[in-house]
Short mmCIF file of C-alpha atoms and ligand atoms in Angstrom, two decimals:
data_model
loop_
_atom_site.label_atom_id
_atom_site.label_comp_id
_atom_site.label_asym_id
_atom_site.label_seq_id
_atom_site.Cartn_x
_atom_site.Cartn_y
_atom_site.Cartn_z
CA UNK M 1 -22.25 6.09 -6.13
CA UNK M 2 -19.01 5.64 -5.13
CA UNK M 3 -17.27 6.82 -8.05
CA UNK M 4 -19.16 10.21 -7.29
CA UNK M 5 -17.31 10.66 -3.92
CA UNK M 6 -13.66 9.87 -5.37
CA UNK M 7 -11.54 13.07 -4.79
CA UNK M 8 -10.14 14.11 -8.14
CA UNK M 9 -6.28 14.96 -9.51
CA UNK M 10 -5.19 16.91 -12.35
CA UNK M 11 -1.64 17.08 -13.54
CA UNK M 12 -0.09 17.70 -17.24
CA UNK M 13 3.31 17.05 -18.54
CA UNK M 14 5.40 18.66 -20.83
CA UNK M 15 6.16 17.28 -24.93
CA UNK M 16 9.53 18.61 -24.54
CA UNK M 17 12.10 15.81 -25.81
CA UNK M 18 13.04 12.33 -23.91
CA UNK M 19 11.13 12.02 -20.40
CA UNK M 20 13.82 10.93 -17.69
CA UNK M 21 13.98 9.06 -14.78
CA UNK M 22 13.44 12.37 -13.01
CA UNK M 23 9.83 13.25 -14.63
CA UNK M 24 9.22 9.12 -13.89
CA UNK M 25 9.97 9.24 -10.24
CA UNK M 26 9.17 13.04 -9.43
CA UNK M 27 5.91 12.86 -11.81
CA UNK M 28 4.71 9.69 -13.42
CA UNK M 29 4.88 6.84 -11.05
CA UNK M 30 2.46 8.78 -8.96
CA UNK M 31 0.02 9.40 -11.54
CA UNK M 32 0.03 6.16 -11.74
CA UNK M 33 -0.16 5.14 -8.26
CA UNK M 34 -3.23 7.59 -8.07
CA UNK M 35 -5.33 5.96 -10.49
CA UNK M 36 -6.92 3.80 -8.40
CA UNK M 37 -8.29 5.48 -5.56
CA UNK M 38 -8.96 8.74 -7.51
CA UNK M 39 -10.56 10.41 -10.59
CA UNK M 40 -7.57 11.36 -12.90
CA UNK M 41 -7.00 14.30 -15.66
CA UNK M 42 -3.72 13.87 -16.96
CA UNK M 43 -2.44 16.16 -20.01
CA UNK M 44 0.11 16.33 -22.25
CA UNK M 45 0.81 20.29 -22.17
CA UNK M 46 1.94 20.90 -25.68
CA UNK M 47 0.52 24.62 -25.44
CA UNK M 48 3.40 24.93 -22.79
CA UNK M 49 6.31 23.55 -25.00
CA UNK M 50 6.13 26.24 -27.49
CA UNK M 51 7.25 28.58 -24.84
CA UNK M 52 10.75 28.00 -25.68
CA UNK M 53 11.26 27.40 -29.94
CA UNK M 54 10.12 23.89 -31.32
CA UNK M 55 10.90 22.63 -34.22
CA UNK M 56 7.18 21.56 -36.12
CA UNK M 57 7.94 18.14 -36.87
CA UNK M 58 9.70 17.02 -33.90
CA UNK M 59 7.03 18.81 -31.62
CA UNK M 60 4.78 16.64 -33.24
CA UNK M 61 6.58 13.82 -32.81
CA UNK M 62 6.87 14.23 -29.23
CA UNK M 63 3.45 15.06 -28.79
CA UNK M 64 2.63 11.44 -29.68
CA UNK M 65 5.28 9.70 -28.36
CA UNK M 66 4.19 11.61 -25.15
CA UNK M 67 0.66 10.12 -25.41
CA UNK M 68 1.75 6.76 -26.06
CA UNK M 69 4.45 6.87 -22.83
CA UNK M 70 1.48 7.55 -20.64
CA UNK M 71 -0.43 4.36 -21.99
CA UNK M 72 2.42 2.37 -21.72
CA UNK M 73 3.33 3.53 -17.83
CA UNK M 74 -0.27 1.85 -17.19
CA UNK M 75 -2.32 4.66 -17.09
CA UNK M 76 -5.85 3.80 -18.58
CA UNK M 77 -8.26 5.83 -20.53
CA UNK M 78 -10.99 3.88 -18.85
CA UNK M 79 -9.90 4.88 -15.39
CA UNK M 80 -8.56 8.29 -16.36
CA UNK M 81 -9.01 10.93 -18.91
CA UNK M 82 -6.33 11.34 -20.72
CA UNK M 83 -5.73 14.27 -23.03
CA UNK M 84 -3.56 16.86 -25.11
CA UNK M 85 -4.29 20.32 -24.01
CA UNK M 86 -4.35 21.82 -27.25
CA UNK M 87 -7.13 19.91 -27.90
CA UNK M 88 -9.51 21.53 -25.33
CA UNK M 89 -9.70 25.48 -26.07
CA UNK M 90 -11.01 26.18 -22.88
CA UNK M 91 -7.03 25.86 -21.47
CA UNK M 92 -6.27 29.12 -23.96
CA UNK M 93 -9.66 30.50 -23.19
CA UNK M 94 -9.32 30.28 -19.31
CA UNK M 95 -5.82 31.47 -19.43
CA UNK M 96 -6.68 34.69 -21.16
CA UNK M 97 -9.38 35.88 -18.59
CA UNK M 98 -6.67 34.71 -15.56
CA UNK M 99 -4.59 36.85 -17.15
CA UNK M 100 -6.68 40.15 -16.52
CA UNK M 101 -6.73 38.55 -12.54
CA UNK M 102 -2.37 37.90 -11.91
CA UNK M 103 -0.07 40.88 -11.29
CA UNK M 104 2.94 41.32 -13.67
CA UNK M 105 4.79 41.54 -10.30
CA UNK M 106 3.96 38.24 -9.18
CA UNK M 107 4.70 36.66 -12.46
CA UNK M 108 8.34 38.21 -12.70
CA UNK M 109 8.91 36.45 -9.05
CA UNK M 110 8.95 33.12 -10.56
CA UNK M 111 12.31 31.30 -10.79
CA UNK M 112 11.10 28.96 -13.69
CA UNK M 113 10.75 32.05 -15.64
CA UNK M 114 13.71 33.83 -14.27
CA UNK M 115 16.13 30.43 -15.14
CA UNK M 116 14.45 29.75 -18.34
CA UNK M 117 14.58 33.51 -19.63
CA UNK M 118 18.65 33.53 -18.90
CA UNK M 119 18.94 30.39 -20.93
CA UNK M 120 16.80 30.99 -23.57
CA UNK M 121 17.95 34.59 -23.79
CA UNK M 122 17.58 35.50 -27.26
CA UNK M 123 13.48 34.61 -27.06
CA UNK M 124 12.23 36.25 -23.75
CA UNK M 125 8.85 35.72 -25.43
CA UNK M 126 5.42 36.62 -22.99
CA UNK M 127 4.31 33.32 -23.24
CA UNK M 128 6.67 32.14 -21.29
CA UNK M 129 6.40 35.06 -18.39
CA UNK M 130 2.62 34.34 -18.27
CA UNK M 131 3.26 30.33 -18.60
CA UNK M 132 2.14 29.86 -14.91
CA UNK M 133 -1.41 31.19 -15.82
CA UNK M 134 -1.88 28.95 -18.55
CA UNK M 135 -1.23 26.67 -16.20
CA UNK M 136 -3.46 27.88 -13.65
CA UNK M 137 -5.67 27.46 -16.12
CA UNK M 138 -4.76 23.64 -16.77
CA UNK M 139 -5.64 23.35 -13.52
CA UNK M 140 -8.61 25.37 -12.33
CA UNK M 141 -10.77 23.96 -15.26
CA UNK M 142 -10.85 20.57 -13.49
CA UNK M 143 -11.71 21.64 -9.75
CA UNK M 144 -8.90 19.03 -8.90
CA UNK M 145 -8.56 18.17 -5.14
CA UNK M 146 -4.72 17.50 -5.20
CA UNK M 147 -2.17 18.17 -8.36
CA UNK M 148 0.54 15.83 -8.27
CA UNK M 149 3.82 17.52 -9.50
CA UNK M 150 7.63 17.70 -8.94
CA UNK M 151 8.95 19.59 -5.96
CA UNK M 152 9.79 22.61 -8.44
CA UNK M 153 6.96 23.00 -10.09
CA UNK M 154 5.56 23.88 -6.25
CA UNK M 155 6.02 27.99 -6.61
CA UNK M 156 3.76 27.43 -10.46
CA UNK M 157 0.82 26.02 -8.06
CA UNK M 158 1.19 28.06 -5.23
CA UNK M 159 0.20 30.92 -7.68
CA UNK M 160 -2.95 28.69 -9.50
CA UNK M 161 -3.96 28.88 -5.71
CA UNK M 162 -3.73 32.62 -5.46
CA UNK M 163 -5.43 33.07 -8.08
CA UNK M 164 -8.34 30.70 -7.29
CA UNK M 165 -8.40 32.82 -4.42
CA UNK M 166 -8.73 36.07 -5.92
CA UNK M 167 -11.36 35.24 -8.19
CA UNK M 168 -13.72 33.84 -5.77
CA UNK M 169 -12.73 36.55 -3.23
CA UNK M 170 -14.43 38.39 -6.00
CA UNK M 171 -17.00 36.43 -7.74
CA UNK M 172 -18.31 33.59 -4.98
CA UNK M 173 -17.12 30.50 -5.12
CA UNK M 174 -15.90 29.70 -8.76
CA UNK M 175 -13.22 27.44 -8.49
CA UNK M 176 -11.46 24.87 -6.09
CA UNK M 177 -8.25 26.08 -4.72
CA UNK M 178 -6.27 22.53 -5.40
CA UNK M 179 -3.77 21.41 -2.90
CA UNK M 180 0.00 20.15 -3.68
CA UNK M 181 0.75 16.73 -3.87
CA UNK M 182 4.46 15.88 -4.03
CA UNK M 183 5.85 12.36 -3.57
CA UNK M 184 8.40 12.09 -0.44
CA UNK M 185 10.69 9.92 -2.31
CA UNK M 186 11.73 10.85 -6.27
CA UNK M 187 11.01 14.18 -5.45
CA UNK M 188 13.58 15.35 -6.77
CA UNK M 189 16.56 13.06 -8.85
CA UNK M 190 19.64 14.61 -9.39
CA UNK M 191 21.93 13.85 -12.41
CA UNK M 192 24.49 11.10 -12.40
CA UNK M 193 27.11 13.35 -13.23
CA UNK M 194 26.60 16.37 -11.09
CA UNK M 195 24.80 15.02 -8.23
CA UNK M 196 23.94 18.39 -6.97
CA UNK M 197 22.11 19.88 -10.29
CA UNK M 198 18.65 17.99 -11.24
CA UNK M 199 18.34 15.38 -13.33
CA UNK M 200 17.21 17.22 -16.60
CA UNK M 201 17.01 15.96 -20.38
CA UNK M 202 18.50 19.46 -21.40
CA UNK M 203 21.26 18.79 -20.08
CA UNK M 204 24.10 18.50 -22.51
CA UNK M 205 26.25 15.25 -20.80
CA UNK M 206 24.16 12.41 -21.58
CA UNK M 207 25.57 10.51 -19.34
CA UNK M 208 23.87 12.32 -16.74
CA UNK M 209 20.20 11.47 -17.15
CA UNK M 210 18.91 8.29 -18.28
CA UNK M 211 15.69 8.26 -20.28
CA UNK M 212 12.68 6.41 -19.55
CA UNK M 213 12.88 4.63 -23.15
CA UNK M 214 16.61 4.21 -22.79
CA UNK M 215 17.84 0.57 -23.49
CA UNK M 216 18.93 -1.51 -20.33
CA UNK M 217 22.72 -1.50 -21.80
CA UNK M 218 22.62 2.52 -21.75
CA UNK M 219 20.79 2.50 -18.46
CA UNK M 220 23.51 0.47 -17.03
CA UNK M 221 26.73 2.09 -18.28
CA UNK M 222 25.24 5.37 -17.20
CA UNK M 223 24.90 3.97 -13.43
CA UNK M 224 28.16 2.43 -13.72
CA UNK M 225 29.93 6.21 -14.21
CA UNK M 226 27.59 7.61 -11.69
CA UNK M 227 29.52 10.61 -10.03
CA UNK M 228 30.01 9.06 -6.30
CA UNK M 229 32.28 9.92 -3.35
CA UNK M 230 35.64 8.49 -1.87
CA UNK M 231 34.32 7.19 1.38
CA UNK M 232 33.34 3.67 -0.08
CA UNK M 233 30.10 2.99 2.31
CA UNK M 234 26.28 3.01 1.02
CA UNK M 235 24.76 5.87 3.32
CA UNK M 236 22.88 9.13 3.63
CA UNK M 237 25.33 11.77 4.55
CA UNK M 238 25.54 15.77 3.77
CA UNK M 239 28.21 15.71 1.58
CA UNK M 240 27.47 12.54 -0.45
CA UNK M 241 25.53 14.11 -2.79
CA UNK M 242 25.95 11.42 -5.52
CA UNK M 243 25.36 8.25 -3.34
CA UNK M 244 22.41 9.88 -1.66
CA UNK M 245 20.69 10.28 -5.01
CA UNK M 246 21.58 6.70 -5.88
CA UNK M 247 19.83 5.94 -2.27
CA UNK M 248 16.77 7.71 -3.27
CA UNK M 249 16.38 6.25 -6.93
CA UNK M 250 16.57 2.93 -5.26
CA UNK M 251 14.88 3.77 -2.25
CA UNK M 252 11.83 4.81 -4.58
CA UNK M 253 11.85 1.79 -6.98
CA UNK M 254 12.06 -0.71 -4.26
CA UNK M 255 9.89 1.07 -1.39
CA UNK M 256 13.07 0.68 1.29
CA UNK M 257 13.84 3.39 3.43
CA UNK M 258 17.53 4.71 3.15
CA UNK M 259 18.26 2.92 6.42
CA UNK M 260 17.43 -0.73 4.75
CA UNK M 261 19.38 0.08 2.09
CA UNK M 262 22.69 0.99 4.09
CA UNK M 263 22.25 -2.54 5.89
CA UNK M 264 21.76 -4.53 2.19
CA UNK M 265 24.99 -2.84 0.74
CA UNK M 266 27.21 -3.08 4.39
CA UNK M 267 30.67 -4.11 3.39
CA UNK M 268 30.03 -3.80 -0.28
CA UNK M 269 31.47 -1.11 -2.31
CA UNK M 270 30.17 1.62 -4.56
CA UNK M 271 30.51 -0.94 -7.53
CA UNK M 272 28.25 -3.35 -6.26
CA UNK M 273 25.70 -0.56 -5.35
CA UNK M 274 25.67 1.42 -8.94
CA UNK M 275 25.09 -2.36 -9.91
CA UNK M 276 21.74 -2.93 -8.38
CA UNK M 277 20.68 0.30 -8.64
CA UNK M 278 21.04 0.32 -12.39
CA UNK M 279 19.30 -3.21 -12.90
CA UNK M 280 16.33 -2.04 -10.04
CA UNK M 281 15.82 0.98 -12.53
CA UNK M 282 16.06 -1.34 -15.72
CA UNK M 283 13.62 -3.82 -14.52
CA UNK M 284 11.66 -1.21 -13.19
CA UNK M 285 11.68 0.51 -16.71
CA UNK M 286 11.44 -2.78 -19.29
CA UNK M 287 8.02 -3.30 -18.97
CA UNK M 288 7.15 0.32 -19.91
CA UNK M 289 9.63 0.17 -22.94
CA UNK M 290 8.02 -2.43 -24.35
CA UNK M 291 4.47 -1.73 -24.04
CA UNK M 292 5.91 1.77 -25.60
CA UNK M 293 7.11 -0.16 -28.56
CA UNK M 294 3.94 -1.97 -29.43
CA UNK M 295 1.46 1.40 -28.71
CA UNK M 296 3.30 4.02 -30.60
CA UNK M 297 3.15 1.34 -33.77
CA UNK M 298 -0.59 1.94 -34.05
CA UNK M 299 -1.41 6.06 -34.51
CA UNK M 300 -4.92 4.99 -36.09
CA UNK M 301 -5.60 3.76 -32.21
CA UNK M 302 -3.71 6.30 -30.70
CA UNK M 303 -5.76 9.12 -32.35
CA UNK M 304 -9.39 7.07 -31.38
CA UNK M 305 -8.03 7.30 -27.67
CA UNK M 306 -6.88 11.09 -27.65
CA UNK M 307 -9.98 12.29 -29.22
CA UNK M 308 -12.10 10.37 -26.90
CA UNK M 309 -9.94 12.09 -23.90
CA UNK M 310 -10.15 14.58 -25.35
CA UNK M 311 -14.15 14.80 -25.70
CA UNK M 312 -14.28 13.43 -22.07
CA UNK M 313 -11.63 16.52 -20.46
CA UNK M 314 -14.32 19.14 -22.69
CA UNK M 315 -17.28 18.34 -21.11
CA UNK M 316 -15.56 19.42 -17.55
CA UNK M 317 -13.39 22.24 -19.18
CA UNK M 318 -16.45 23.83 -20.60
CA UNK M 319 -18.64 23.65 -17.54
CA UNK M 320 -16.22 25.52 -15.28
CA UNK M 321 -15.18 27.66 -17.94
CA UNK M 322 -18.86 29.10 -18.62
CA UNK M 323 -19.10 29.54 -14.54
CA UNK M 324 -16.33 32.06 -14.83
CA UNK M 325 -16.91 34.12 -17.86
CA UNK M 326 -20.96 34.49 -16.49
CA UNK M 327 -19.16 36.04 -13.38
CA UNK M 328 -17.09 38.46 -14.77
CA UNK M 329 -19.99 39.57 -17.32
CA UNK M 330 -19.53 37.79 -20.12
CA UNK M 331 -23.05 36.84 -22.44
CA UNK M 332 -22.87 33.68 -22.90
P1 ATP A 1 13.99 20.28 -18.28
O1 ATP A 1 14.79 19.06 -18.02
O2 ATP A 1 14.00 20.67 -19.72
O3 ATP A 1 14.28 21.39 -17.32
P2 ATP A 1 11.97 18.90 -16.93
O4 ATP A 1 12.55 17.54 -17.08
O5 ATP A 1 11.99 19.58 -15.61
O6 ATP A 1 12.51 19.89 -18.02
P3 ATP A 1 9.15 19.20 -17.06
O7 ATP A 1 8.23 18.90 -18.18
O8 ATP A 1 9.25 20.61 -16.58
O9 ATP A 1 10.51 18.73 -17.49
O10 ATP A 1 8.81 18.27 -15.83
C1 ATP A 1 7.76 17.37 -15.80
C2 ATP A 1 7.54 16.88 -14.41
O11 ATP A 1 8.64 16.11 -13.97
C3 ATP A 1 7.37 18.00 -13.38
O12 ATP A 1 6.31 17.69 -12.50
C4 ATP A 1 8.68 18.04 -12.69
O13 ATP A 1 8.53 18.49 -11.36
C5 ATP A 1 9.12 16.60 -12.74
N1 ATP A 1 10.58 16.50 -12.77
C6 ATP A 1 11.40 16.92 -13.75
N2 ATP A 1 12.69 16.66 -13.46
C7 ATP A 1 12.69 16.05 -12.25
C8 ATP A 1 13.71 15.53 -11.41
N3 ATP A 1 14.99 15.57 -11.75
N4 ATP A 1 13.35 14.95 -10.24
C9 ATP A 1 12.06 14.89 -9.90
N5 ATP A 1 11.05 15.36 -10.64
C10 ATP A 1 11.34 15.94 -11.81
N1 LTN A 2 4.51 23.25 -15.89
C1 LTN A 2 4.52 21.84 -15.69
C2 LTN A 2 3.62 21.10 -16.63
C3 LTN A 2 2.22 21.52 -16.42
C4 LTN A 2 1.39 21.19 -15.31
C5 LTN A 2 0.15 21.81 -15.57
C6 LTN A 2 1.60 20.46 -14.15
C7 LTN A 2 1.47 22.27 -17.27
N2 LTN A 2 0.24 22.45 -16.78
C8 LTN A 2 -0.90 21.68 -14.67
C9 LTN A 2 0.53 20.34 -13.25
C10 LTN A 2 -0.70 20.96 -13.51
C11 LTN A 2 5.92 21.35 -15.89
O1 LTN A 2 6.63 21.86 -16.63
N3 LTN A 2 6.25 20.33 -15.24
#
């Protein structure tokens, strides 16, 4: 009975290279804090990487390794379904008929697709103009209550929204216009070298983002030449970009608020800081490495669990999926 009345979440994540400490804090750590006290889709959206050119092998690659991360952050396919979207067709299927319901104009507003199309220049391709639908899509499919994401992926759901809205303007209530949910600490990590650009694993320095599989001697060294400030005192301030990222990494691994944090580090220098902050995020991390190592050993039980997810996310997919083609006119 009372698993009927938990609310549910839906949220996906991209097989595109090395997670970072950005898509742990921004992303993961609350899927995994949601598990509990809701009912969890999470996907690995490998029909969204191919919006920019992957290479076959390596996609593949990632695709598992992607799978296997979420298993070893804690996530469990008892609790949760997890599943890789190519695996469900209704996520294509969905996406086309939102397609006939979003305006080209509202698509070219989005600055995902305006960044991405200046750096990937030579493949404007209309997958990636039309990526927030298939993402709509990801979402609507699972009538989620809240969708746990980064603060900029916050434009991508405003539009799922609008066009939850538009449909069942039309056609009666269809699907479940999903609400935001975005963590007020890890929100948004900036990198280590440029504190006021994102932490991002395209990013060429690699000393500016540290991965969540890195080892605890590269997580270290990369905290130790952590772009700081010259004023030599742990606190928030406007133009300490660097130190108040290194505040908010710690302040979300360790749950203390900024002002905690100034009182631990008074009369200690920027060296002492980087120091903890670097081991909070290795211990934080070590656990998840090695669980990592052991899961992405075994494919044979990594492919029983993704097909089961898999089987699970259909049976939901399918049912909202035949709601909306029967609307528009569809025989089904
Ligand atoms: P890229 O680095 O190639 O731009 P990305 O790291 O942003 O990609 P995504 O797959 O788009 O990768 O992001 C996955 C999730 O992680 C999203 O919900 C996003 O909001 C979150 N995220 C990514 N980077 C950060 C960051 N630096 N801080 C907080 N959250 C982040
Ligand atoms: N676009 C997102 C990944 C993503 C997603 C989703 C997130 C694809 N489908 C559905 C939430 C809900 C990204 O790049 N971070």
């Amino acid at each position: 009975m009372e698993m009927e009345t938990k609310k549910k979440v839906l949220s996906c994540i991209q097989p595109s290279g090395m997670l970072t400490l950005g898509n742990y804090l921004g992303a993961l750590k609350n899927w995994l804090n949601m598990q509990e006290e809701f009912d969890c889709t999470f996907a690995v959206a490998d029909l969204h990487a191919i919006t920019v050119r992957q290479e076959p092998a390596k996609l593949r690659q990632q695709i598992y390794s992607t799978y296997a991360l979420l298993l070893a952050l804690g996530l469990d396919p008892e609790k949760s379904t997890l599943f890789i979207q190519s695996h469900v067709a209704a996520h294509s299927q969905l996406s086309w008929l939102l397609s006939c319901y979003t305006q080209f104009g509202e698509m070219s507003r989005m600055t995902q697709f305006k960044d991405k199309s200046a750096k990937h220049a030579d493949n404007v391709n209309v997958g990636l103009f039309s990526y927030p639908v298939l993402m709509a899509a990801d979402i609507l499919l699972y009538k989620p209550d809240f969708v746990p994401v980064g603060a900029d992926q916050k434009q991508h759901l405003e539009i799922a929204r609008d066009i939850a809205e538009r449909f069942n303007g039309i056609y009666g209530d269809v699907f479940t216009v999903p609400e935001p949910y975005i963590a007020k600490t890890g929100a948004r990590v900036m990198s280590l070298q440029d504190p006021t650009k994102k932490m991002s694993k395209s990013d060429e320095n690699l000393n500016s983002w540290v991965a969540i599989l890195d080892s605890p001697d590269d997580i270290m060294r990369k905290f130790k030449r952590a772009v700081t400030d010259s004023e030599a005192r742990v606190c928030i301030g406007e133009e300490k970009h660097g130190i108040n990222n290194l505040i908010g990494i710690y302040s979300a691994i360790t749950g203390k608020t900024a002002e905690q944090i100034t009182a631990e580090f008074e009369g200690k220098g920027y060296g002492d800081f980087k120091l903890a902050v670097g081991e909070a995020v290795v211990e934080e991390l070590r656990p998840i490495r090695e669980r990592y190592d052991a899961i992405i050993k075994d494919k044979a039980a990594l492919e029983v669990l993704y097909r089961e997810g898999a089987q699970k996310a259909e049976y939901a997919a399918r049912k909202t999926l035949a709601k909306a083609m029967k609307k528009v006119g569809f025989v089904l």
